[in-house]
PDB file of C-alpha atoms and ligand atoms in Angstrom:
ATOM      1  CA  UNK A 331       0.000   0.000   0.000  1.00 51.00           C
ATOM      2  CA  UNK A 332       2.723   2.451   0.794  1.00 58.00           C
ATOM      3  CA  UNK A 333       4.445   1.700  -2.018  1.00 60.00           C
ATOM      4  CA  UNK A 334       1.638   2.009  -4.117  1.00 75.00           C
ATOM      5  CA  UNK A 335       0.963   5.586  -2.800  1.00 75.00           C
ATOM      6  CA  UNK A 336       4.477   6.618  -3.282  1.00 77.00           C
ATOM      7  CA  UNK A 337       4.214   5.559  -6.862  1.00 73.00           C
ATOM      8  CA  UNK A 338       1.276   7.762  -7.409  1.00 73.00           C
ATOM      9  CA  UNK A 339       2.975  10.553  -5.723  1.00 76.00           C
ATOM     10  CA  UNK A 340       5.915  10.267  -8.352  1.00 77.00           C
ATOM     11  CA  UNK A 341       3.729  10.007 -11.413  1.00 73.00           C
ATOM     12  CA  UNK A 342       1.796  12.825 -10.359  1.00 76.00           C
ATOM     13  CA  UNK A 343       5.107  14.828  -9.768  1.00 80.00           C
ATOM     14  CA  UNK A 344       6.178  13.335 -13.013  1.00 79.00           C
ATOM     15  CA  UNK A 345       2.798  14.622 -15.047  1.00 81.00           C
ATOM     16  CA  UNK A 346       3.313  18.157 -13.368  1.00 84.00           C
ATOM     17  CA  UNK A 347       6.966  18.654 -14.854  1.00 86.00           C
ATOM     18  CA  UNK A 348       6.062  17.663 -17.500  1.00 88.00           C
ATOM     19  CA  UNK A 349       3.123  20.123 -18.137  1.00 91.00           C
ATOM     20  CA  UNK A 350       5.119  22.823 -16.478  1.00 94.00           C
ATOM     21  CA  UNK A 351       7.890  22.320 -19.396  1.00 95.00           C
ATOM     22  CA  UNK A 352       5.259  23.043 -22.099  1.00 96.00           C
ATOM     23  CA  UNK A 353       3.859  25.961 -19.739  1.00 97.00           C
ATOM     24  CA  UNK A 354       7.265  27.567 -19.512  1.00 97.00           C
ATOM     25  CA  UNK A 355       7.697  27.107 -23.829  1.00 97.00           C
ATOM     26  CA  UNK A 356       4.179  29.162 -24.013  1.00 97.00           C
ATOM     27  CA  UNK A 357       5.867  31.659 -21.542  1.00 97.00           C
ATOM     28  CA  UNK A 358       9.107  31.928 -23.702  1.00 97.00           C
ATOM     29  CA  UNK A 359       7.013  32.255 -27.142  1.00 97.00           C
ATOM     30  CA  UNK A 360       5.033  34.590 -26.030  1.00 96.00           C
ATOM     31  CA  UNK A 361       7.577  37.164 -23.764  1.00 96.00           C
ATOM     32  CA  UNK A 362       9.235  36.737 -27.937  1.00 96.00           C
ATOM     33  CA  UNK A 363       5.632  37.196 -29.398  1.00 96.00           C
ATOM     34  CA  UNK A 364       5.416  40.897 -27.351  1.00 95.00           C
ATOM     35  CA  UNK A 365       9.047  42.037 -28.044  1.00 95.00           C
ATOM     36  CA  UNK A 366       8.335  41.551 -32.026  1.00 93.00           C
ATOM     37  CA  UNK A 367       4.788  43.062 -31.959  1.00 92.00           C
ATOM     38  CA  UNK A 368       6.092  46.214 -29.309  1.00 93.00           C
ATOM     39  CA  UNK A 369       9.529  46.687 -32.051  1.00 92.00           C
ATOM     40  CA  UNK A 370       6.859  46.219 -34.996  1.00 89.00           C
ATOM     41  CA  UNK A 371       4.811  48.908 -33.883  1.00 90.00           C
ATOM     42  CA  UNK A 372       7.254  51.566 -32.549  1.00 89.00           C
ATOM     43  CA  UNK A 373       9.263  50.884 -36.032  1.00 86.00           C
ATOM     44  CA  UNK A 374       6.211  50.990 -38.378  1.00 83.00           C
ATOM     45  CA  UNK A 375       3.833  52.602 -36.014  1.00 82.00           C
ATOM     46  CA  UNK A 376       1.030  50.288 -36.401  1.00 84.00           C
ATOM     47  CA  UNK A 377       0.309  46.784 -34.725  1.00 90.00           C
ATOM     48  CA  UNK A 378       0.272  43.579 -37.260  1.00 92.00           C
ATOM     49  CA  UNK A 379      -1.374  41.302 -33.432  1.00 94.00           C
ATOM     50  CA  UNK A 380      -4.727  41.951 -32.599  1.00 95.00           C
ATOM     51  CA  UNK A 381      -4.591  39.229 -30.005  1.00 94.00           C
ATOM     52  CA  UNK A 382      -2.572  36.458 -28.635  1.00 96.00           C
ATOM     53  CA  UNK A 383      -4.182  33.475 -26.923  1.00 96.00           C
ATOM     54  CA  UNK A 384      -2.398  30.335 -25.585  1.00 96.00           C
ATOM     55  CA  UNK A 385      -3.466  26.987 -23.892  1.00 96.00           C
ATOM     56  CA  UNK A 386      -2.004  23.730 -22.721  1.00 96.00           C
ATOM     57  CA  UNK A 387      -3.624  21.017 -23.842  1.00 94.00           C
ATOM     58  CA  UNK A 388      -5.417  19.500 -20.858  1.00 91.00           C
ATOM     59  CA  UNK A 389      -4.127  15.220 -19.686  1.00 87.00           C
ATOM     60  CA  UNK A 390      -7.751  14.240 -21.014  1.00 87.00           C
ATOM     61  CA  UNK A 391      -7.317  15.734 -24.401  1.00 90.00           C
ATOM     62  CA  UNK A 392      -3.495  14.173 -24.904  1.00 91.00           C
ATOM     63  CA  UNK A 393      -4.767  10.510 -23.730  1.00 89.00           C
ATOM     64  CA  UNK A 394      -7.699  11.020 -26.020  1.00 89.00           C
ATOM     65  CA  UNK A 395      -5.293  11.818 -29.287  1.00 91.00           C
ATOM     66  CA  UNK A 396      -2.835   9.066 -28.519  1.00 90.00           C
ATOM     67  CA  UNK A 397      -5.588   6.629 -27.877  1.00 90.00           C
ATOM     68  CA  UNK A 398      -7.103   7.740 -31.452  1.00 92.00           C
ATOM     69  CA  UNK A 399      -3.697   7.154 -33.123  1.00 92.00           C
ATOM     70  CA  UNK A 400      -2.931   4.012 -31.249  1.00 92.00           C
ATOM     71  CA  UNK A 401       0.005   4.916 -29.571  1.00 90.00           C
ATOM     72  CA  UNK A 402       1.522   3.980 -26.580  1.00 87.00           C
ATOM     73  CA  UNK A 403       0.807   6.056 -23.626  1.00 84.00           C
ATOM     74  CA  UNK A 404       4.337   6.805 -22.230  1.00 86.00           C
ATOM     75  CA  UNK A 405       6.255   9.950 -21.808  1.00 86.00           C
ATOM     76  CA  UNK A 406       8.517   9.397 -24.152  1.00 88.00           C
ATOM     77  CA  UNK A 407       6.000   8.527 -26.653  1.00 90.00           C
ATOM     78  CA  UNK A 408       3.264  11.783 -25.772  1.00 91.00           C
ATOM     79  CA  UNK A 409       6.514  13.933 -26.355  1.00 90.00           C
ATOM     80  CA  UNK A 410       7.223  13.192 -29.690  1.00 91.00           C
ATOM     81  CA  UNK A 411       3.650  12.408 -30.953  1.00 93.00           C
ATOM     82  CA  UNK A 412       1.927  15.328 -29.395  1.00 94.00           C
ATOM     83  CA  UNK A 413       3.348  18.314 -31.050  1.00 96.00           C
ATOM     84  CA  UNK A 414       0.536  20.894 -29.590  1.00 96.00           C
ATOM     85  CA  UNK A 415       0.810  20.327 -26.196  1.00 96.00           C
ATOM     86  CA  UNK A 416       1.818  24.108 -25.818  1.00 97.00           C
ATOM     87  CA  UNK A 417      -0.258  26.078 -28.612  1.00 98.00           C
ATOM     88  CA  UNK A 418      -0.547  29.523 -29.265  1.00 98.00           C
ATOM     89  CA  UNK A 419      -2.891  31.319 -31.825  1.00 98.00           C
ATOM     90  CA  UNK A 420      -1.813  34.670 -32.881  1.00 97.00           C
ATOM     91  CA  UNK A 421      -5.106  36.957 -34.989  1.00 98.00           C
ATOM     92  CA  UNK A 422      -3.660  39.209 -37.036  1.00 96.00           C
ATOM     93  CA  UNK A 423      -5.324  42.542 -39.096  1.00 93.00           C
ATOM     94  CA  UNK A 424      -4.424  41.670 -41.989  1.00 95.00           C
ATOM     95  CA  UNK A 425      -3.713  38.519 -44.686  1.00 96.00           C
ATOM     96  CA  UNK A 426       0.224  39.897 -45.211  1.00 95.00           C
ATOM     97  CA  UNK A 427       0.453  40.522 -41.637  1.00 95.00           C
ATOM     98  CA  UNK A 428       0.068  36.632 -41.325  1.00 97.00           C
ATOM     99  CA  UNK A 429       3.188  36.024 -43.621  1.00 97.00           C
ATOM    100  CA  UNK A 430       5.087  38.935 -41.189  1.00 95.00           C
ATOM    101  CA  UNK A 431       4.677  37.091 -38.411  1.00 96.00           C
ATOM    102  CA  UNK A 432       5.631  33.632 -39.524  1.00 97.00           C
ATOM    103  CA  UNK A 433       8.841  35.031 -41.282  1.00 96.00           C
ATOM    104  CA  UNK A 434       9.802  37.120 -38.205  1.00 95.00           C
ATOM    105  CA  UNK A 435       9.303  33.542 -36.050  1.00 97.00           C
ATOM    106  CA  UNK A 436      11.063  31.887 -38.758  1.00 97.00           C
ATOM    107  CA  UNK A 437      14.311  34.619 -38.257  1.00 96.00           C
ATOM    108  CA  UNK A 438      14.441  33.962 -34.458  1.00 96.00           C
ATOM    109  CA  UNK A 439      17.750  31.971 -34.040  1.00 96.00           C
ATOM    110  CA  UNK A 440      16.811  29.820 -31.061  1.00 96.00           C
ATOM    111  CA  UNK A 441      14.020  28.499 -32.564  1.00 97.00           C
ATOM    112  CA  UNK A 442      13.782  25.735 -34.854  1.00 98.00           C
ATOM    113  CA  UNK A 443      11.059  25.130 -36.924  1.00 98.00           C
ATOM    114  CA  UNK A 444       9.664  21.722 -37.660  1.00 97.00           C
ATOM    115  CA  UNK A 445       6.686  21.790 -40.159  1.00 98.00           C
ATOM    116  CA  UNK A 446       5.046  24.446 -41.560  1.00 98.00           C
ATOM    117  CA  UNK A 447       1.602  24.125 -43.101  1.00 98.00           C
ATOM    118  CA  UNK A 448      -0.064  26.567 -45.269  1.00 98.00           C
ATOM    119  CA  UNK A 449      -3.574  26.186 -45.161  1.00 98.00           C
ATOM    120  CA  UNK A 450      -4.196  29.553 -46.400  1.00 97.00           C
ATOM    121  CA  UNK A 451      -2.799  28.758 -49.865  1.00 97.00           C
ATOM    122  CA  UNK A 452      -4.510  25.690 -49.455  1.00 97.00           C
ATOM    123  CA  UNK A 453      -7.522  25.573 -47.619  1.00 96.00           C
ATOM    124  CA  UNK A 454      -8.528  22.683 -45.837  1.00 95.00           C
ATOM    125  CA  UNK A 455     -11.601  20.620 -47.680  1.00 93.00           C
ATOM    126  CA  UNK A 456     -14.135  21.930 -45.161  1.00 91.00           C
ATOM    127  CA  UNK A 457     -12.877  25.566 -46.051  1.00 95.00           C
ATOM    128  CA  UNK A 458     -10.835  26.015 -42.749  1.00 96.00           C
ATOM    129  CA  UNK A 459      -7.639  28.638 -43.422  1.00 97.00           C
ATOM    130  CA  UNK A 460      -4.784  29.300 -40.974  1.00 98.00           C
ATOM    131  CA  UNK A 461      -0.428  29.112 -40.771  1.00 98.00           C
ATOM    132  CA  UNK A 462       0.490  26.067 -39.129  1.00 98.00           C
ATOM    133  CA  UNK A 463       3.415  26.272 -37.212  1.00 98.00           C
ATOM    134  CA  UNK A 464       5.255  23.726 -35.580  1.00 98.00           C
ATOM    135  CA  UNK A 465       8.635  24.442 -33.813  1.00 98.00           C
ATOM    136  CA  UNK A 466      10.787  23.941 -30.955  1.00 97.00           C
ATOM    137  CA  UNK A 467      11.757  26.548 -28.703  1.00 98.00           C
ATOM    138  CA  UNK A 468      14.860  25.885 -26.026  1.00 97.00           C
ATOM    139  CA  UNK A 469      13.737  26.036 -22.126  1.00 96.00           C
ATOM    140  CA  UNK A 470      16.696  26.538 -19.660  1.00 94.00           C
ATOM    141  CA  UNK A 471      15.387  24.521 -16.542  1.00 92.00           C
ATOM    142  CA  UNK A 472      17.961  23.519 -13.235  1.00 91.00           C
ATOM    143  CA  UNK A 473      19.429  20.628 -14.931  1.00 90.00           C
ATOM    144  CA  UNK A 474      18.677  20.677 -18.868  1.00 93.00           C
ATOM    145  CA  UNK A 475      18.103  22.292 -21.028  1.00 95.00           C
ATOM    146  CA  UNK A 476      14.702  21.016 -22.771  1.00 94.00           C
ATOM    147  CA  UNK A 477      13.608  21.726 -26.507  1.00 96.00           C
ATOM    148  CA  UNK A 478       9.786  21.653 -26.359  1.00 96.00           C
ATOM    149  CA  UNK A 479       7.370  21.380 -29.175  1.00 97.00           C
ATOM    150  CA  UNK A 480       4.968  24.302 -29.639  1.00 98.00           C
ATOM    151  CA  UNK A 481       2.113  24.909 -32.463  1.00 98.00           C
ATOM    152  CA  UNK A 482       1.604  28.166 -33.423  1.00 98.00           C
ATOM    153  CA  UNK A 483      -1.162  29.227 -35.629  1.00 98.00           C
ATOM    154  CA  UNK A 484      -1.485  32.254 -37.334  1.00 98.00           C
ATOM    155  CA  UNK A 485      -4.577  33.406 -38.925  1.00 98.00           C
ATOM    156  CA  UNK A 486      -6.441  37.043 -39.557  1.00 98.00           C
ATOM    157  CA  UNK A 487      -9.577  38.009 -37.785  1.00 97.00           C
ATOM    158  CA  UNK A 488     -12.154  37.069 -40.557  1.00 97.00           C
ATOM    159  CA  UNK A 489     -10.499  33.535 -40.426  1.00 98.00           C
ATOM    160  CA  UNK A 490     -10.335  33.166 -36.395  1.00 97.00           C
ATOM    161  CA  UNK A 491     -14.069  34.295 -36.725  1.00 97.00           C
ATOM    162  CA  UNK A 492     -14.917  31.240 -38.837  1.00 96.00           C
ATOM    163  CA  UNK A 493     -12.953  28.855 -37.317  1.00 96.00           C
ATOM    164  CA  UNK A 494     -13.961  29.572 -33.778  1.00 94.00           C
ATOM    165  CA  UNK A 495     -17.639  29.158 -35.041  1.00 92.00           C
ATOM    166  CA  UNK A 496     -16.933  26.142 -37.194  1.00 91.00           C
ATOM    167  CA  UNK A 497     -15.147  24.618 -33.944  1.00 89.00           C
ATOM    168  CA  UNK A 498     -18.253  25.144 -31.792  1.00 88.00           C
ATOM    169  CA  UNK A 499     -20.600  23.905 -34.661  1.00 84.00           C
ATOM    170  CA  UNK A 500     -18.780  20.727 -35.274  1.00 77.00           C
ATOM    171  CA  UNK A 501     -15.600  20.724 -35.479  1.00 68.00           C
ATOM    172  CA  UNK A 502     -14.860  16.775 -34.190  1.00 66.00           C
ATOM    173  CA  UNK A 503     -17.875  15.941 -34.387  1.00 70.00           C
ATOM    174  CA  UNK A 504     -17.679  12.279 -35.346  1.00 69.00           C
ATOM    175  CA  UNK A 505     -20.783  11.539 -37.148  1.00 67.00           C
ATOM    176  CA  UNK A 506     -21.971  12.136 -40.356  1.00 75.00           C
ATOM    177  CA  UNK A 507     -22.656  15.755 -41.074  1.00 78.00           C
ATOM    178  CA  UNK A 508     -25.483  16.663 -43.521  1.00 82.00           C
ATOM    179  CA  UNK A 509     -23.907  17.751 -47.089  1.00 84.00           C
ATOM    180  CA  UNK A 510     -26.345  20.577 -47.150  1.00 85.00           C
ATOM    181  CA  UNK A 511     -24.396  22.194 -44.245  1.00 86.00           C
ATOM    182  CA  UNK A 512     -21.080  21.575 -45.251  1.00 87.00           C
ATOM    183  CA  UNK A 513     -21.212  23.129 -48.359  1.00 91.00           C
ATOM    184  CA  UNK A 514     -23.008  26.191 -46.028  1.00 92.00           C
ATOM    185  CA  UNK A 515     -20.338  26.459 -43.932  1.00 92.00           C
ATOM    186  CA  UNK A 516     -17.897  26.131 -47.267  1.00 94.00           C
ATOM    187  CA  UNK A 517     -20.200  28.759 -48.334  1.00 95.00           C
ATOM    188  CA  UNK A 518     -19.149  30.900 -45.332  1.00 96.00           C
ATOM    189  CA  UNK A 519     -15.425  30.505 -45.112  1.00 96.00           C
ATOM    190  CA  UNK A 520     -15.258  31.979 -49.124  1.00 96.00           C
ATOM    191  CA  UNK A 521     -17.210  34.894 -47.935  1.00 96.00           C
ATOM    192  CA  UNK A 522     -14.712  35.422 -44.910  1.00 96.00           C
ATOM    193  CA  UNK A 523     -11.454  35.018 -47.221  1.00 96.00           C
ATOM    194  CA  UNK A 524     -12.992  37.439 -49.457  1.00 96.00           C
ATOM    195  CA  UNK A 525     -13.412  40.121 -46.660  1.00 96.00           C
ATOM    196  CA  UNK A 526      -9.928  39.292 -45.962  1.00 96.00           C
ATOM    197  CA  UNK A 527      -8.655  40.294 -49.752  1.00 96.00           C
ATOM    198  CA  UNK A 528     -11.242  43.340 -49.821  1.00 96.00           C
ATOM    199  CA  UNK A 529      -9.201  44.348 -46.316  1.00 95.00           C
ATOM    200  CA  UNK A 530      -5.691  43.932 -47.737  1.00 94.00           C
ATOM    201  CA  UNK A 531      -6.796  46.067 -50.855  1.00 96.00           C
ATOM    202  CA  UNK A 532      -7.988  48.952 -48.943  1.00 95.00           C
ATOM    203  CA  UNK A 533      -4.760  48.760 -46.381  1.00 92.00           C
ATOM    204  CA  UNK A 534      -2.504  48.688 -49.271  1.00 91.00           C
ATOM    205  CA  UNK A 535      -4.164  51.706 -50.740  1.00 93.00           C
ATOM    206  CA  UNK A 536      -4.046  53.615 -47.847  1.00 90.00           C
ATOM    207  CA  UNK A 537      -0.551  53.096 -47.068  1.00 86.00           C
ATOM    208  CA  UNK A 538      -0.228  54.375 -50.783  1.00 86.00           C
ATOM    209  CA  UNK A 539      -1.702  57.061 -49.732  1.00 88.00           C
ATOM    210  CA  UNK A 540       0.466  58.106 -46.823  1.00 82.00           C
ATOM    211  CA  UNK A 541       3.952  56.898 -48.662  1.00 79.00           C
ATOM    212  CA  UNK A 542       2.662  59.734 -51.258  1.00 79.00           C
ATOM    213  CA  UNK A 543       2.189  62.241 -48.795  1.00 79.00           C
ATOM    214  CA  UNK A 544       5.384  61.728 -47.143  1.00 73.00           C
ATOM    215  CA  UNK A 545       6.564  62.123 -50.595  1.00 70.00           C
ATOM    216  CA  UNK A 546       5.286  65.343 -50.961  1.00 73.00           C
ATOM    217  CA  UNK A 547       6.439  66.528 -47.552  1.00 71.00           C
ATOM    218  CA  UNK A 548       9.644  66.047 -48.321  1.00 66.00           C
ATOM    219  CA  UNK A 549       9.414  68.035 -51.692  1.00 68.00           C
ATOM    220  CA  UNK A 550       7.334  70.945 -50.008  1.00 65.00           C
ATOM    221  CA  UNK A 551      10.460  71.313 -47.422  1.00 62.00           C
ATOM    222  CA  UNK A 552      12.718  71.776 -50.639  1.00 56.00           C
ATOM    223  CA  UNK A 553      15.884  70.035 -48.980  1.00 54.00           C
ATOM    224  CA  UNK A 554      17.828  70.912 -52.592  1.00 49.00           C
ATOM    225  CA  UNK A 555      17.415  74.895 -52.813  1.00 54.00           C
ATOM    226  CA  UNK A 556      18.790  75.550 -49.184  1.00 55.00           C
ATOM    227  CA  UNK A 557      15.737  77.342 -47.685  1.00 59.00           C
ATOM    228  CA  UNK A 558      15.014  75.629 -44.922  1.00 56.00           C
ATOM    229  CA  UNK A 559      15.865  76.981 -41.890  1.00 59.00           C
ATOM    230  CA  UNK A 560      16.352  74.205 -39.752  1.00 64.00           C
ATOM    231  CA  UNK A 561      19.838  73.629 -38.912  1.00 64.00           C
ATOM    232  CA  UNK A 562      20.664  70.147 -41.272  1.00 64.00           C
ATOM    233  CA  UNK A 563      21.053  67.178 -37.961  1.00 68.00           C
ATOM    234  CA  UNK A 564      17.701  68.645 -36.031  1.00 70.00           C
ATOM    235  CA  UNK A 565      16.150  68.152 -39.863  1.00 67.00           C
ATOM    236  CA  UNK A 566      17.302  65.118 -40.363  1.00 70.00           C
ATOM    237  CA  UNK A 567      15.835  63.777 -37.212  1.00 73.00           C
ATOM    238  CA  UNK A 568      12.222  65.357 -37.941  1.00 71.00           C
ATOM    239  CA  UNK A 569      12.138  63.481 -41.524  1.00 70.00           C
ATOM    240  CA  UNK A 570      13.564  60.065 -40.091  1.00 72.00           C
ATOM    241  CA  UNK A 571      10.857  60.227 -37.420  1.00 70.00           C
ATOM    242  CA  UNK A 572       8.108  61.053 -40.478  1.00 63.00           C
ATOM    243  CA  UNK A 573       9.544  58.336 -41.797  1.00 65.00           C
ATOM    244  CA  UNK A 574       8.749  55.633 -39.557  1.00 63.00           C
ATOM    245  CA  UNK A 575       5.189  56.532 -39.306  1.00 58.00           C
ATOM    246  CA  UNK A 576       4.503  56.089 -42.709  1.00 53.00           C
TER     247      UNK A 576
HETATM  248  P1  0O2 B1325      -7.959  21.617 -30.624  1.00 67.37           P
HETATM  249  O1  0O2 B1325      -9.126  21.216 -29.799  1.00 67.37           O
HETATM  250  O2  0O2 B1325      -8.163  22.959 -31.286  1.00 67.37           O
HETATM  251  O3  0O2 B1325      -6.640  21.519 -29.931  1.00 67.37           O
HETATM  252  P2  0O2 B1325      -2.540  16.442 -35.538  1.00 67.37           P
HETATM  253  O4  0O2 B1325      -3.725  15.552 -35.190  1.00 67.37           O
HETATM  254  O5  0O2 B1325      -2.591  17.778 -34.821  1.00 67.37           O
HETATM  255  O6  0O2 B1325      -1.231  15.780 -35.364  1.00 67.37           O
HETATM  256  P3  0O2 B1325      -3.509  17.474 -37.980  1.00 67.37           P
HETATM  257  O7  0O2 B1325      -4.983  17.293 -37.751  1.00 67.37           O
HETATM  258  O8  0O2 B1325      -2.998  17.239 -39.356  1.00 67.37           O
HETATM  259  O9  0O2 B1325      -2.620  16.618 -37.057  1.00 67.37           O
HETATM  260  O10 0O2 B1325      -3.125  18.917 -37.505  1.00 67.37           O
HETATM  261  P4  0O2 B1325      -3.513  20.282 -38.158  1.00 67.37           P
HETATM  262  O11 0O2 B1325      -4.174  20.123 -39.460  1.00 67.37           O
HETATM  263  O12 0O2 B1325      -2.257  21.090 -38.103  1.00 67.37           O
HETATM  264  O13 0O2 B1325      -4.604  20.820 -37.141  1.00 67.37           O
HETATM  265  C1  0O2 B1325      -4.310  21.011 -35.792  1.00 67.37           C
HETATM  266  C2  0O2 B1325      -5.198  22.078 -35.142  1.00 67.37           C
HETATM  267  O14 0O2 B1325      -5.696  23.014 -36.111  1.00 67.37           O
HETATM  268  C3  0O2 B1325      -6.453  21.509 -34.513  1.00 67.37           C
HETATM  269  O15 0O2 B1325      -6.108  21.071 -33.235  1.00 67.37           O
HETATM  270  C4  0O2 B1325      -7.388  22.724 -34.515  1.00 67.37           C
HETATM  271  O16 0O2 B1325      -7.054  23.629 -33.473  1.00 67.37           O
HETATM  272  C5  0O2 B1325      -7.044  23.383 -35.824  1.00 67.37           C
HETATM  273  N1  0O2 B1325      -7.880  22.875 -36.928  1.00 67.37           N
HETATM  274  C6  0O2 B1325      -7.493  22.037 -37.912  1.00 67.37           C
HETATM  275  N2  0O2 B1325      -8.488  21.804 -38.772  1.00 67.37           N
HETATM  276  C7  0O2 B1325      -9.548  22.513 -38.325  1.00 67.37           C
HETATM  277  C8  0O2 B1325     -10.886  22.683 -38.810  1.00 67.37           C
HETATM  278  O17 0O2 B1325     -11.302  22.121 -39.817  1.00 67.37           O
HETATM  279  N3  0O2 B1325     -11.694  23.515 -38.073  1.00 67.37           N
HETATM  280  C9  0O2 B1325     -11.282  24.144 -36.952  1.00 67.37           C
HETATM  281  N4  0O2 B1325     -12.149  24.935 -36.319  1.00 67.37           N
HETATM  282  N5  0O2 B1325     -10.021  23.983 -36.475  1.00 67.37           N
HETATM  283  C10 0O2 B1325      -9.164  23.196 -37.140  1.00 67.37           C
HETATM  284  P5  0O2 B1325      -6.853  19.863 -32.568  1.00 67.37           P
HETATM  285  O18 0O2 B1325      -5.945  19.205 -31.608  1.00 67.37           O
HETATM  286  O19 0O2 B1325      -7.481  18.994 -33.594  1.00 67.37           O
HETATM  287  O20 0O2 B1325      -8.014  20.546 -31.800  1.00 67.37           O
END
């Protein structure tokens, strides 16, 4: 009996590092996550994020997936099958912000990245769109240092939108789903990657717009002809700071 008790204690123990690995991978993507999006924004002045969320997968939902794909339910095993124990969704404004992110993750030397799926240049059969990111990201604990599997996904607002309704329609839902509402919800997910394209027209207009207008600043302060009076360094500085806010 004691025995027995002690070897619950140290499987529980066991289960909690474990967890606490992935937790501390979440805490190390996203402290990265908020140094790109704070640089992106004071360097371009606007924010590609409009919100972050992250989760750990819960025990239940891990035993469930290995006991769909038949695998054996060992640490060792849940480690390298489970590649979303740690997952982290990042909704961006718009469809090139999408491609930002994942090439600014891509650039960060610590991290390695896996697999990356693109089901935004190709959609999913059910219409479902997203960046699917898998990677490892280094966590320095007492004794080792551990590289931990996270899954990022990266999609825009019009696509979270869908997918977060889709998931609470029926996402998983085992049995058969009437055609008639697939091809609905199809139906929908075209109508949300259109608002995305209509979206990225009008941004790319705009900052048309305000590259022009810097343009013309710079021509109405006649740099060439010597008339300004600004002494040249303080000048300088006021067209380098227009400059990042176009
Ligand atoms: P949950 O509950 O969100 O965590 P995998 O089984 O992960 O090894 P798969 O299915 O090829 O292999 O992975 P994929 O395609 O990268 O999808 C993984 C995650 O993407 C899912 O996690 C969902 O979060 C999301 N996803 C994928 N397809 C759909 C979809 O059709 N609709 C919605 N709403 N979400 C989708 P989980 O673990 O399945 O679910």
């Amino acid at each position: 009996m004691e025995i027995e008790r002690s070897q619950i204690k140290q499987i529980r123990n066991d289960i909690k590092r474990f967890m606490m690995t992935y937790q501390f991978g979440l805490d190390e993507m996203n402290t990265k996550l908020t140094i790109l999006s704070e640089e992106f924004q004071y360097v371009h002045d606007y924010n590609p994020i409009e919100h972050i969320k992250s989760r750990l997968k819960s025990p239940e939902s891990i035993l469930k997936k290995m006991y769909r794909k038949k695998l054996p339910i060992t640490m060792n095993s849940i480690q390298e099958s489970i590649r979303d124990i740690a997952g982290i969704r990042i909704v961006c404004s718009f469809l090139s912000d999408t491609y930002k992110i994942l090439d600014m993750i891509e650039k960060q030397e610590d991290i390695t990245i896996v697999e990356v799926k693109d089901y935004i240049k190709n959609p999913k059969p059910n219409g479902y769109q997203s960046l699917h990111v898998i990677l490892t990201i280094p966590v320095f604990l007492s004794d080792r240092v551990e590289n931990v599997y996270v899954e990022v996904q990266i999609r825009t607002v019009a696509m979270d939108f869908w997918a977060s309704l889709e998931h609470k329609i029926y996402y998983k839902y085992d049995k058969l789903i009437p055609e008639e509402f697939s091809m609905q919800l199809k139906d929908a997910a075209t109508v949300a990657s259109d608002l995305d394209r209509r979206m990225e027209k009008l941004h790319n207009e705009v900052n048309k717009i305000k590259e022009d207008n810097f343009q013309e600043d710079l021509t109405r302060l006649d740099l060439g002809s010597g008339n300004f009076p600004l002494p040249e360094p303080l000048l300088n500085l006021l067209l380098e700071d227009k400059k990042q806010n176009v």
